Each structure stands twice: as C-alpha cells, then as structure tokens.
Rosetta silent file (secondary structure, phi, psi, omega in degrees, C-alpha in Angstrom):
SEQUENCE: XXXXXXXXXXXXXXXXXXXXXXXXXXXXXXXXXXXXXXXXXXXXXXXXXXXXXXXXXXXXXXXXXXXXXXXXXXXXXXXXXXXXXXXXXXXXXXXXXXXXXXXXXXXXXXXXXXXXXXXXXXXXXXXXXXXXXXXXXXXXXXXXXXXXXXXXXXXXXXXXXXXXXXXXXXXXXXXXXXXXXXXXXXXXXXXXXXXXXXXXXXXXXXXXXXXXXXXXXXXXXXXXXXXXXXXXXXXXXXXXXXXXXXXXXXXXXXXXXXXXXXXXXXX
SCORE:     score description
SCORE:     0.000 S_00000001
   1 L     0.000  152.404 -172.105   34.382   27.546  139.135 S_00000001
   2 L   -66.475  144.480 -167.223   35.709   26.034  142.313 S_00000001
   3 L   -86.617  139.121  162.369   39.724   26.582  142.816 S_00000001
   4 L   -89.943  167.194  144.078   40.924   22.855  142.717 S_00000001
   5 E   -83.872  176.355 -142.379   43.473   20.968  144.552 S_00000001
   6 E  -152.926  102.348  156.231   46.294   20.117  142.207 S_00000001
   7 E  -118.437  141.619 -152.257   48.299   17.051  142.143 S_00000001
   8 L   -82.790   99.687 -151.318   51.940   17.086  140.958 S_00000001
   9 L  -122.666  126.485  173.599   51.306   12.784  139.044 S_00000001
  10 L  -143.302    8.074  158.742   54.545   11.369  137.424 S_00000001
  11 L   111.660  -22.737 -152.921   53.972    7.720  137.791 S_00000001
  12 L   -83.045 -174.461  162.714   56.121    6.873  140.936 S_00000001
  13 L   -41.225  -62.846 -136.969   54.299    5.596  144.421 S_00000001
  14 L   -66.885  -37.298  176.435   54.966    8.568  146.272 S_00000001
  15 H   -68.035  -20.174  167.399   52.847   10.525  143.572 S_00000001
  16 H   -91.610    1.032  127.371   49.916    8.177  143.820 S_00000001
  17 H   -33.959  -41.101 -147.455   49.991    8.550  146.946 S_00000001
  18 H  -112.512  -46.805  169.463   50.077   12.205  146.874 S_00000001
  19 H   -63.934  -68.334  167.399   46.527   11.483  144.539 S_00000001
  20 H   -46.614  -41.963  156.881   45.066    9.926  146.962 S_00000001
  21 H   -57.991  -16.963 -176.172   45.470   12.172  149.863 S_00000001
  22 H  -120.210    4.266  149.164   44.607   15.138  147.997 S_00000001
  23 L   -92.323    0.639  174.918   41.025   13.346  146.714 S_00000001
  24 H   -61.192  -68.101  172.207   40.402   13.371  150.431 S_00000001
  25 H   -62.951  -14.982 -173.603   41.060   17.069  150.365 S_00000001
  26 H   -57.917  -60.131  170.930   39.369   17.779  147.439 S_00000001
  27 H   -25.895  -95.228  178.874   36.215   15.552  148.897 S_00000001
  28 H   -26.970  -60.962 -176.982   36.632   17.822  152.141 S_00000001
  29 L   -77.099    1.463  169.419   36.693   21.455  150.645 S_00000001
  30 L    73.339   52.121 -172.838   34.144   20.221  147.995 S_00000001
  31 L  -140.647  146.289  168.712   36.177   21.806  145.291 S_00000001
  32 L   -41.472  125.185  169.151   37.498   19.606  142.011 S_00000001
  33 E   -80.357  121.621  177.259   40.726   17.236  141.700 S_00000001
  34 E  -122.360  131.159 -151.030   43.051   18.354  139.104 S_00000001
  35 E  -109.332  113.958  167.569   45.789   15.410  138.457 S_00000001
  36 E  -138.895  139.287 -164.010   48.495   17.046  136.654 S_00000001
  37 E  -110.179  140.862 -152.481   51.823   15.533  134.708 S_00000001
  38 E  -137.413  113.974  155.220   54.208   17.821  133.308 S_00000001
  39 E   -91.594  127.112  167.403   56.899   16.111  130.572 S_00000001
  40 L  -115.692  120.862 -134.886   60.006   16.958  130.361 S_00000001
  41 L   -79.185  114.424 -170.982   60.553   16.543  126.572 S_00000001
  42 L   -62.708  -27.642  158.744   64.187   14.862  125.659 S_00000001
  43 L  -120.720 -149.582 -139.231   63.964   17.291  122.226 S_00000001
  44 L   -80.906  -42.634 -169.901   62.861   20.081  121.321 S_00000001
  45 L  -114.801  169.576  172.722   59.038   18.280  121.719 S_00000001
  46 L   -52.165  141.725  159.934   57.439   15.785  123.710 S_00000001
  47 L   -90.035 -176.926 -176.293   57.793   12.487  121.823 S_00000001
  48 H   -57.689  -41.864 -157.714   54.564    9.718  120.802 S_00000001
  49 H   -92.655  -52.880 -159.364   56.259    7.753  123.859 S_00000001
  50 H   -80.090  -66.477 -176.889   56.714   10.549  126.350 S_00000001
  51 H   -60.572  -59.547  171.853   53.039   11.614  126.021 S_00000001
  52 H   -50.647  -39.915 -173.768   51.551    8.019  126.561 S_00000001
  53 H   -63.539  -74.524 -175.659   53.615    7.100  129.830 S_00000001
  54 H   -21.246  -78.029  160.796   51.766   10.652  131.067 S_00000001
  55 H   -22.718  -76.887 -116.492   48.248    9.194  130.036 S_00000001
  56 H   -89.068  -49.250 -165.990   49.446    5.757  131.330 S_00000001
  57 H   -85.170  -33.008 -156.941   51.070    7.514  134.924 S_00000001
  58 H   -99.634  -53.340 -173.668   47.583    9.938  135.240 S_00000001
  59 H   -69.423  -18.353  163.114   45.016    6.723  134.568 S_00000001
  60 H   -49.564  -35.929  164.036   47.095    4.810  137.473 S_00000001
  61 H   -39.015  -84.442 -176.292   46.316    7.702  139.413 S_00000001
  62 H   -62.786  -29.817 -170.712   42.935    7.798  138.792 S_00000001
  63 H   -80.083  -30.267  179.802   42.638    4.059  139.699 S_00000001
  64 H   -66.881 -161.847 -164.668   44.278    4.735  143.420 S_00000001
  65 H    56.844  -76.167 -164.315   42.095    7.198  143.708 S_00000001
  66 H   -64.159  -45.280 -176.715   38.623    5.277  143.131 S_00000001
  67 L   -56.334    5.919  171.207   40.379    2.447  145.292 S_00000001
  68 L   -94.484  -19.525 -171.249   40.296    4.763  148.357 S_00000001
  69 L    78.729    8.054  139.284   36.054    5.119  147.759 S_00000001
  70 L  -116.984 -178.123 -173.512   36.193    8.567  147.332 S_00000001
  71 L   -98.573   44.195 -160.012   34.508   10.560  144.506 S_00000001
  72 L   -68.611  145.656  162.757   36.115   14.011  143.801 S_00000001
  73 L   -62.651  170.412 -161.269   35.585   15.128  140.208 S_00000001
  74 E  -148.615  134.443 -176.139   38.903   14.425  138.691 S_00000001
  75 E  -149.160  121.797  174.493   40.286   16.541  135.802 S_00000001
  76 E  -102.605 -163.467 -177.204   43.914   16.305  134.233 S_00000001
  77 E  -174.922  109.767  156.892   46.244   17.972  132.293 S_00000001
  78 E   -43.238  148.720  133.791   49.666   17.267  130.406 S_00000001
  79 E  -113.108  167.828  178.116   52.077   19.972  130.311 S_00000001
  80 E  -150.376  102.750 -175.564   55.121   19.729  128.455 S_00000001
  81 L   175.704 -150.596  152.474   58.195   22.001  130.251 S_00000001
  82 L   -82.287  148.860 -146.126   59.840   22.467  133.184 S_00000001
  83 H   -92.411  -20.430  161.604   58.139   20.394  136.201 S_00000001
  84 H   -56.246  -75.530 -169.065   58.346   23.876  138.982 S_00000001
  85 H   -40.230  -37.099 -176.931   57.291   26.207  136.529 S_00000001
  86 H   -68.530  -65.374  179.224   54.407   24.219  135.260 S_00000001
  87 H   -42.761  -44.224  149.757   53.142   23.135  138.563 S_00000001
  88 H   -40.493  -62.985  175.056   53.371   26.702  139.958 S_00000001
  89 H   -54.938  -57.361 -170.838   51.354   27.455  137.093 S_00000001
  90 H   -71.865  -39.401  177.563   48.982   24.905  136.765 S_00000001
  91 L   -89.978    7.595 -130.956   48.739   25.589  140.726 S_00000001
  92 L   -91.632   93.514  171.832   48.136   29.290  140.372 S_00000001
  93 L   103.668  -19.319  173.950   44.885   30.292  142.436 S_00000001
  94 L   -51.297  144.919  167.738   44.457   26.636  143.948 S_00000001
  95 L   -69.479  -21.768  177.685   43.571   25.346  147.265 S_00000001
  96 E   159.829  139.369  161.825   46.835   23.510  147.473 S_00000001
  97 E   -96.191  135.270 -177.164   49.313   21.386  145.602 S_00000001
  98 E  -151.773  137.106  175.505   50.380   18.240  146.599 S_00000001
  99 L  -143.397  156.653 -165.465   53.004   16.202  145.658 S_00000001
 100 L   -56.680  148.884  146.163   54.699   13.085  146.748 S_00000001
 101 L  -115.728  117.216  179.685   58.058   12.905  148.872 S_00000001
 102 L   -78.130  178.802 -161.054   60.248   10.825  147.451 S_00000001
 103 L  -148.719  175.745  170.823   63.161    9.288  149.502 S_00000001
 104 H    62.378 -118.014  178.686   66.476    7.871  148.770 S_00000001
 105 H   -84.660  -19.327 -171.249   68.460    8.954  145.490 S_00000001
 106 H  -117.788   25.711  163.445   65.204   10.606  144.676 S_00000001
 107 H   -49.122  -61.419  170.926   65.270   12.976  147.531 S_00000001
 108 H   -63.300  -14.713  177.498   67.470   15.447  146.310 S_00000001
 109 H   -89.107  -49.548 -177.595   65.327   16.191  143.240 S_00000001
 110 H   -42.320  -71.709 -177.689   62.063   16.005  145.369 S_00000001
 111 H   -23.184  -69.677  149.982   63.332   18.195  147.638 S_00000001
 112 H   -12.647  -68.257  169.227   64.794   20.603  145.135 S_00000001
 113 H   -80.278  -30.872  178.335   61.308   21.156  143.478 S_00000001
 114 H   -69.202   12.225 -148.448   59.136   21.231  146.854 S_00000001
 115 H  -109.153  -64.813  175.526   61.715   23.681  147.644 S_00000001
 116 H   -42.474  -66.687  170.251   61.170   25.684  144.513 S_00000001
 117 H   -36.782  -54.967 -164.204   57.223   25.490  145.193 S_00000001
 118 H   -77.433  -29.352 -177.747   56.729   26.537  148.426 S_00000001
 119 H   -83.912  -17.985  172.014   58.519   29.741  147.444 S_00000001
 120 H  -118.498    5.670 -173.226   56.912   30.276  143.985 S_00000001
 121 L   -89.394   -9.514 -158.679   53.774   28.410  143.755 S_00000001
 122 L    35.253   30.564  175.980   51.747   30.929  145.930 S_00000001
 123 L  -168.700  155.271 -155.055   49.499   28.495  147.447 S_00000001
 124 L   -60.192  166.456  162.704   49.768   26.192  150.159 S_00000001
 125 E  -165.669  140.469 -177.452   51.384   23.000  149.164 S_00000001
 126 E   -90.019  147.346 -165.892   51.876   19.578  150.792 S_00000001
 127 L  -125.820   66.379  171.551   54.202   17.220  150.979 S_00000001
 128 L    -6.199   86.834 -170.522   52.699   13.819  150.830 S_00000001
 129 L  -120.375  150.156  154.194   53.899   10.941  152.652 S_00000001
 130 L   -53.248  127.559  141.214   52.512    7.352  153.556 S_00000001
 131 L   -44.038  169.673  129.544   50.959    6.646  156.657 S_00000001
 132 L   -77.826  158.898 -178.942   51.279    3.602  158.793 S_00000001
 133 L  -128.317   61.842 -171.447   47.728    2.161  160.242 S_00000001
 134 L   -82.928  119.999 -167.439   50.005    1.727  163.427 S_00000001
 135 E  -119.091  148.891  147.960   47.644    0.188  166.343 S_00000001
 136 L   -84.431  163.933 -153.251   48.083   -0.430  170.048 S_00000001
 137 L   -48.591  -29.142 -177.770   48.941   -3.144  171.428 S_00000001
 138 L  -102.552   30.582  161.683   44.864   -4.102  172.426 S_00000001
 139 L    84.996  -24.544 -177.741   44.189   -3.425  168.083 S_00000001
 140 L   -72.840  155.357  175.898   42.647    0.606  168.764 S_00000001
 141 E   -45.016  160.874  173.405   43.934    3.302  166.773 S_00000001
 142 L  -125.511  141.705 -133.317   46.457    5.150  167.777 S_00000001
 143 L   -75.405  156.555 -171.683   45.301    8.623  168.029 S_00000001
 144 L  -140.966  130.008  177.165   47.766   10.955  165.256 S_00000001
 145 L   -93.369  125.949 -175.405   48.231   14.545  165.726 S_00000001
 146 E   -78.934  125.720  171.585   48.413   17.779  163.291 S_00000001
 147 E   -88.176  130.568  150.730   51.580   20.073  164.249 S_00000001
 148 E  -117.397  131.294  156.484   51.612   23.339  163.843 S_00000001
 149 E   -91.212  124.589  176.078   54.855   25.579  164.083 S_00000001
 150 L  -119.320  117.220  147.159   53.803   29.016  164.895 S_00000001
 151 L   -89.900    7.169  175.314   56.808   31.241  165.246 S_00000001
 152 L    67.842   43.624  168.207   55.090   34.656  165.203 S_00000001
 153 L  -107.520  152.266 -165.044   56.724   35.171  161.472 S_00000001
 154 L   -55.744  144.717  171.761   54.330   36.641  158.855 S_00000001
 155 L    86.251    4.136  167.337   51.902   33.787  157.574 S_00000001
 156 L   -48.895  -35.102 -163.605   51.902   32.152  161.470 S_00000001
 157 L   -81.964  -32.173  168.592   48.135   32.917  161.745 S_00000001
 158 H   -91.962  -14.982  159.179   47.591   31.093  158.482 S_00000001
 159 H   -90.629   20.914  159.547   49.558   27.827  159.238 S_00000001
 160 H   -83.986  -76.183  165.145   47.100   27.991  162.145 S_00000001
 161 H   -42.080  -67.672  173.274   44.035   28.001  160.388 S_00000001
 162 H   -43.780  -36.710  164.254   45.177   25.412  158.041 S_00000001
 163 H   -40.080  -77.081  154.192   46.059   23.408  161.099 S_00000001
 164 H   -18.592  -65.229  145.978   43.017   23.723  162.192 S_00000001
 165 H   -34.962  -52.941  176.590   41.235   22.823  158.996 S_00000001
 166 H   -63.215  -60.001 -179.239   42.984   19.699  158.486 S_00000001
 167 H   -49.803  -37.279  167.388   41.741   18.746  162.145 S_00000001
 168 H   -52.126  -79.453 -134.532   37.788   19.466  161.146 S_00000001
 169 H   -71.710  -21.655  176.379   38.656   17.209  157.741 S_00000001
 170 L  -125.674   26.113  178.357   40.529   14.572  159.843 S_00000001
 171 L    41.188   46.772  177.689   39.309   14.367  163.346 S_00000001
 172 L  -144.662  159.067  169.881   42.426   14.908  164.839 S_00000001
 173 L   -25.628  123.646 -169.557   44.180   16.715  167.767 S_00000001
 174 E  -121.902  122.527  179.004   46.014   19.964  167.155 S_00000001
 175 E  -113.174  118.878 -164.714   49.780   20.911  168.861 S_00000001
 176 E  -117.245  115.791 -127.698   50.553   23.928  168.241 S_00000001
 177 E  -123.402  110.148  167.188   54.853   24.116  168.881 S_00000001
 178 E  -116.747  161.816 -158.650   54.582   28.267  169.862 S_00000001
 179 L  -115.327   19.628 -179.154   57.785   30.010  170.005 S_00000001
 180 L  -104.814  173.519  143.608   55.886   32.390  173.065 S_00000001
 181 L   -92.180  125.273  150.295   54.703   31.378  176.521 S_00000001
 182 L   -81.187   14.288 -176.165   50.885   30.215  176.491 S_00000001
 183 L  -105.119  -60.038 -167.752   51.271   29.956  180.318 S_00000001
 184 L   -80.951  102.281  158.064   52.456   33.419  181.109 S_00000001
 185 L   -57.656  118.875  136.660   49.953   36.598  180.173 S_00000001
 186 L   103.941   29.227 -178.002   50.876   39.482  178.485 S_00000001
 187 L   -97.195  157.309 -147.970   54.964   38.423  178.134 S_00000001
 188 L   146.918  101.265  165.656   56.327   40.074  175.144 S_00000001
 189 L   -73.179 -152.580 -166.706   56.009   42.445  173.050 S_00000001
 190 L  -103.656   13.492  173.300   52.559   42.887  170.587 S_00000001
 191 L   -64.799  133.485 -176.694   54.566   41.136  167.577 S_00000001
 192 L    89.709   -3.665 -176.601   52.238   38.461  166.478 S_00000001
 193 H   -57.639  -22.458 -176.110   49.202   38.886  168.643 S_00000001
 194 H   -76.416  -29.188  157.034   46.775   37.861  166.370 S_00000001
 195 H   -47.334  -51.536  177.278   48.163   34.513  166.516 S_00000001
 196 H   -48.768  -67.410 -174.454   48.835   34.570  169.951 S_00000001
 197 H   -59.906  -18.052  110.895   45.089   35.343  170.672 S_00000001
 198 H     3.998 -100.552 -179.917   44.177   32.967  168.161 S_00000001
 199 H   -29.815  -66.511 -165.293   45.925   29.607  170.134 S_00000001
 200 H   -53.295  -55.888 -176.429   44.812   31.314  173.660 S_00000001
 201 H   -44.325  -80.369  158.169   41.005   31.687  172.697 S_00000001
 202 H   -27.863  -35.409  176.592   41.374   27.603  171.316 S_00000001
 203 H  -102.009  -67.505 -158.045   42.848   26.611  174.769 S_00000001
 204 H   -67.303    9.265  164.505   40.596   28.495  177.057 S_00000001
 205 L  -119.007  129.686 -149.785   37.484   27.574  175.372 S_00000001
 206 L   -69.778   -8.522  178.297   35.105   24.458  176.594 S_00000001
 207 L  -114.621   -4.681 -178.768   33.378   24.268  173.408 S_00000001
 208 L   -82.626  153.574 -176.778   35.519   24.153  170.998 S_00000001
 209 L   -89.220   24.585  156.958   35.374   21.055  168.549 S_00000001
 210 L  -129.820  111.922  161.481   38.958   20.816  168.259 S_00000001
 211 L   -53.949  126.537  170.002   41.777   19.393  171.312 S_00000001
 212 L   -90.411   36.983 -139.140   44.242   21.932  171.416 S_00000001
 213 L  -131.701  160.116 -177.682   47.338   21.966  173.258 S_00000001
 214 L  -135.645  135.168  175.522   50.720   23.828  173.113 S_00000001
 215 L  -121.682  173.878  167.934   53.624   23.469  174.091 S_00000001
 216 E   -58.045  154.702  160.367   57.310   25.542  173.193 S_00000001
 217 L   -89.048  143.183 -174.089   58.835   24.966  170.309 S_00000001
 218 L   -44.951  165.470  151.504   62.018   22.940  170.639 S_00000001
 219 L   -41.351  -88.571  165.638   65.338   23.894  169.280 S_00000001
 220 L   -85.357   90.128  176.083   65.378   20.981  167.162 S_00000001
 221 L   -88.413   29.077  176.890   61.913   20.064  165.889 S_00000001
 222 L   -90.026  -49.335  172.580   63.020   17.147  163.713 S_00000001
 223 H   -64.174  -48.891  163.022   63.843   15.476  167.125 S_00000001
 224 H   -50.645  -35.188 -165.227   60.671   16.135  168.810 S_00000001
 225 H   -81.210  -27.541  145.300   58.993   14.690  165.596 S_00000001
 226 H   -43.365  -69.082 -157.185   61.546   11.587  166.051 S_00000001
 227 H   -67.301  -37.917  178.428   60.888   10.986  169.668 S_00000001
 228 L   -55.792  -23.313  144.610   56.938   11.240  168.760 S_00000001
 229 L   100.503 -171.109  131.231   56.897    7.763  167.609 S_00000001
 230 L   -22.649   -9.302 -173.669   53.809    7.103  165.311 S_00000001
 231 L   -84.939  -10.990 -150.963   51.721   10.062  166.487 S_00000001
 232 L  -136.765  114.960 -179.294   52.070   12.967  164.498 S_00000001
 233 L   -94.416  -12.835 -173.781   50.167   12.757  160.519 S_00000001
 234 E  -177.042  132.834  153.676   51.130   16.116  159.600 S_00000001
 235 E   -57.704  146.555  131.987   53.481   19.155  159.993 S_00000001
 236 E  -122.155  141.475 -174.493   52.338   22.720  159.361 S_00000001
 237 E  -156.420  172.554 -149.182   54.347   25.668  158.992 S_00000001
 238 L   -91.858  153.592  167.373   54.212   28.784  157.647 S_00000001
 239 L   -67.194  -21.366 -160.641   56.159   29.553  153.714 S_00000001
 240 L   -77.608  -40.300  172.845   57.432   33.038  155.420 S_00000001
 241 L   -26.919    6.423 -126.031   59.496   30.373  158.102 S_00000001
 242 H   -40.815  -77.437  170.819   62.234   30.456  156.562 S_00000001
 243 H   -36.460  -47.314 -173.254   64.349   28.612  159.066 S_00000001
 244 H   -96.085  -29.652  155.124   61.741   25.557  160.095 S_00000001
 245 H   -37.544  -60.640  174.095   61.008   25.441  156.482 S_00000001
 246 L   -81.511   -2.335  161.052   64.245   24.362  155.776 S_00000001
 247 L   -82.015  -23.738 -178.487   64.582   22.396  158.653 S_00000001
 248 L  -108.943    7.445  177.985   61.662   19.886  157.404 S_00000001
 249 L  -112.240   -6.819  179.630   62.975   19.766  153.853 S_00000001
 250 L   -90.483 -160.942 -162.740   66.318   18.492  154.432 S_00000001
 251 L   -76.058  -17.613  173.311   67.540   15.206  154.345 S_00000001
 252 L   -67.489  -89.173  171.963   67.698   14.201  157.901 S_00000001
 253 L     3.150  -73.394 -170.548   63.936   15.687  158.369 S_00000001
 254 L   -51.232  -10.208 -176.564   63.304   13.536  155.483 S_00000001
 255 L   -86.878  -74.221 -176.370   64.245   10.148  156.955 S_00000001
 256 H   -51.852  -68.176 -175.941   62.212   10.706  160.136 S_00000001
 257 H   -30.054  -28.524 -171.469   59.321   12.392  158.495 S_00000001
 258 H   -88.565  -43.463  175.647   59.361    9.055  156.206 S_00000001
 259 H   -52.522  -33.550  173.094   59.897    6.940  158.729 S_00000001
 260 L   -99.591    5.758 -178.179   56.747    8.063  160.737 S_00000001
 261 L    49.343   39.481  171.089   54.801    8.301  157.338 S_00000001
 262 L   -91.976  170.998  169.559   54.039   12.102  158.376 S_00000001
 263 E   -73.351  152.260  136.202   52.948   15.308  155.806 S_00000001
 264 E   -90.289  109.983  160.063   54.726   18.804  155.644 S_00000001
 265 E   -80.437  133.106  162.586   51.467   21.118  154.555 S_00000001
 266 E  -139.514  155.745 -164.892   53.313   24.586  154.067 S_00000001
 267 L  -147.956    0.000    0.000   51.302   27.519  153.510 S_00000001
C-alpha cells in the first residue's frame, strides 16, 4: 500500500488548514490522506465526550478538504495518548506529516510538539500555515517562491530534492539560500559536494523545468524572509540543521512566517 501523508486534525483552523494543504500533497504524490486525531484522555480513558469532539474535529476536516475540489482518498484514525508519540507513530514510514502552526498563546505548545517531531517522527514534516492570495497592483498573481536552506549539513541534498518537488507540485520558483559560493569554482573543501553539484547542474542547465537561483545564506534568515514581503510559500531545511531549524521554530520566526502565510517543510 501507498505510504500516506498524515495529518496531525484537532479541530482548530490551523489544523484544517494543515488538511487541506496536505490533500494537495497527497493528490500530487498519488499516495492516500490519513487525517489523524490523537485524545488526550482527562482519566485513565478517553471519555463518550472526548471521542465524539475527535469524530466531530476529523468530519470538519474532511469537509475543508472536499471544499478545496480535491479528491485524495481520505482515511482516519483516533488515537488515545500522548499527541508526539502518537503522531510519530501514526507517521512512521509516511511521506510527510503535516500539522498546523498555531500562533499566539498557542504557539508555545505548537512549537513544542513540531519541535518534538521533526526530531522523532523520521519523516519529513510540515508546518502548515495560511496563505494570502496577495495580487499586484494590475490584479496578476504575485509569483511565490520555495526556499531552500542548504548548509552542506547531512540531509542538505534532501531538503533540495524536496524543494524541488514541491516546485514540480506547485509551479513555483526555487531559491536555494547556499552557505558556499555558486559564483566561484572549486572554493572549498569536498564537504557537501553532492549538493553543491546538485544546485550548480540546476543553474547551468537551459532545460530544466524548474527557475533556480541562489544566492548566500544570510546571517539572519528570519529577516530575509521579513524583507521578502508576500513572496516566499514555503521554507525548506534540512532536520540535521540544527541551528536554522531552530531559528524557524521560534517565536519571532513565527510572527513573520505567519504574517507572510509561509510553510516550514523540514525533512
């Protein structure tokens, strides 16, 4: 059977939200949506009460979902435990888990478990935010770009390719924030080359179906991601990142990132 995506559904926006975008993805890899709510039980068991609002928060779910027009099969699941462990679980072998990020008072708890995730879930998992349908000034789109941070740290090559992926499934632009020169040949040492040769191969070739471009990455890429305005639909960065991980999960990150309605994808 097809590895699903996996959404983390607990009734709020940000998690219906988090459903929709990830029947998109499903739709794209052609693999099954599984919408799953994990209670955590006030005794020893779930109560009568606890278990309907789950039903209640997963068919809500299901209705954003057909209101976007697409059709992924759709499959839940209850759990009844802690909401990391399960989802880790429940995500085990998946194409990616995605769950909403929440703001305000309910930030530190988001955070906290996407935190949790990206280090124990073993598979990528995104961090859902609304868009804006932000136009210029004469009504066309305005074009929104997939980030990648590549830092030459283990798992660089695969928060490429997922870049990259996302850009096939959304017809968008790819900036890839390298912590190298792409102007300057052979500076260096050979840590990281397959990545390097990766990016370079994607800018010097005339055929490829994905815009490419790189620039360094900044000191502070919360600020670039700031200054960018409306432009940018999704971070990617690698789980090994340790540093820029934890640079897009705190709470500043989280204001801009909300504020521009962009993703974190971490992989």
């Amino acid at each position: 059977m097809s590895t699903p995506v996996v959404v983390g559904v607990d009734g709020c926006t940000p998690s219906l939200e988090a459903a929709s975008w990830g029947a998109h993805a499903a739709v794209s890899r052609k693999v099954p949506l599984l919408l799953v709510f994990v209670v955590e039980p006030a005794g020893h068991d779930a109560s009568t009460a606890e278990m309907a609002h789950a039903r209640q928060a997963l068919h809500r779910a299901w209705q954003c979902i057909r209101a976007t027009g697409e059709e992924p099969l759709v499959q839940t699941d209850v759990r009844v435990g802690e909401p990391a462990a399960e989802l880790a679980s429940a995500a085990r072998g998946a194409a990616m888990l995605c769950l909403g990020a929440a703001s305000g008072k309910k930030h530190s708890r988001s955070g906290a478990l996407a935190r949790t995730l990206t280090r124990h879930a073993h598979t990528p998992v995104a961090l859902i935010r609304r868009q804006s349908d932000a136009r210029r000034s004469d009504g066309t789109a305005i074009v929104k770009w997939i980030v990648a941070i590549l830092d030459e740290s283990h798992g660089a090559e695969a928060a490429l390719r997922a870049a990259l992926d996302e850009a096939r499934s959304r017809n968008a632009p790819v900036l890839a924030l390298t912590s190298w020169s792409t102007t300057l040949r052979g500076v260096g040492d050979d840590n990281g080359a397959g990545v390097r040769q990766e990016v370079q191969r994607h800018l010097d070739s005339s055929e490829d179906s994905i815009d490419l471009c790189a620039l360094p990455l900044p000191a502070d890429p919360v600020r670039l991601l700031e200054d960018a305005g409306n432009t940018v639909q999704m971070v990617v960065v690698a789980g090994a990142d340790a540093a820029d991980l934890h640079t897009l999960t705190s709470r500043r990150a989280e204001r801009v990132l909300r504020q521009r309605g962009c993703t974190v994808l971490v992989v």
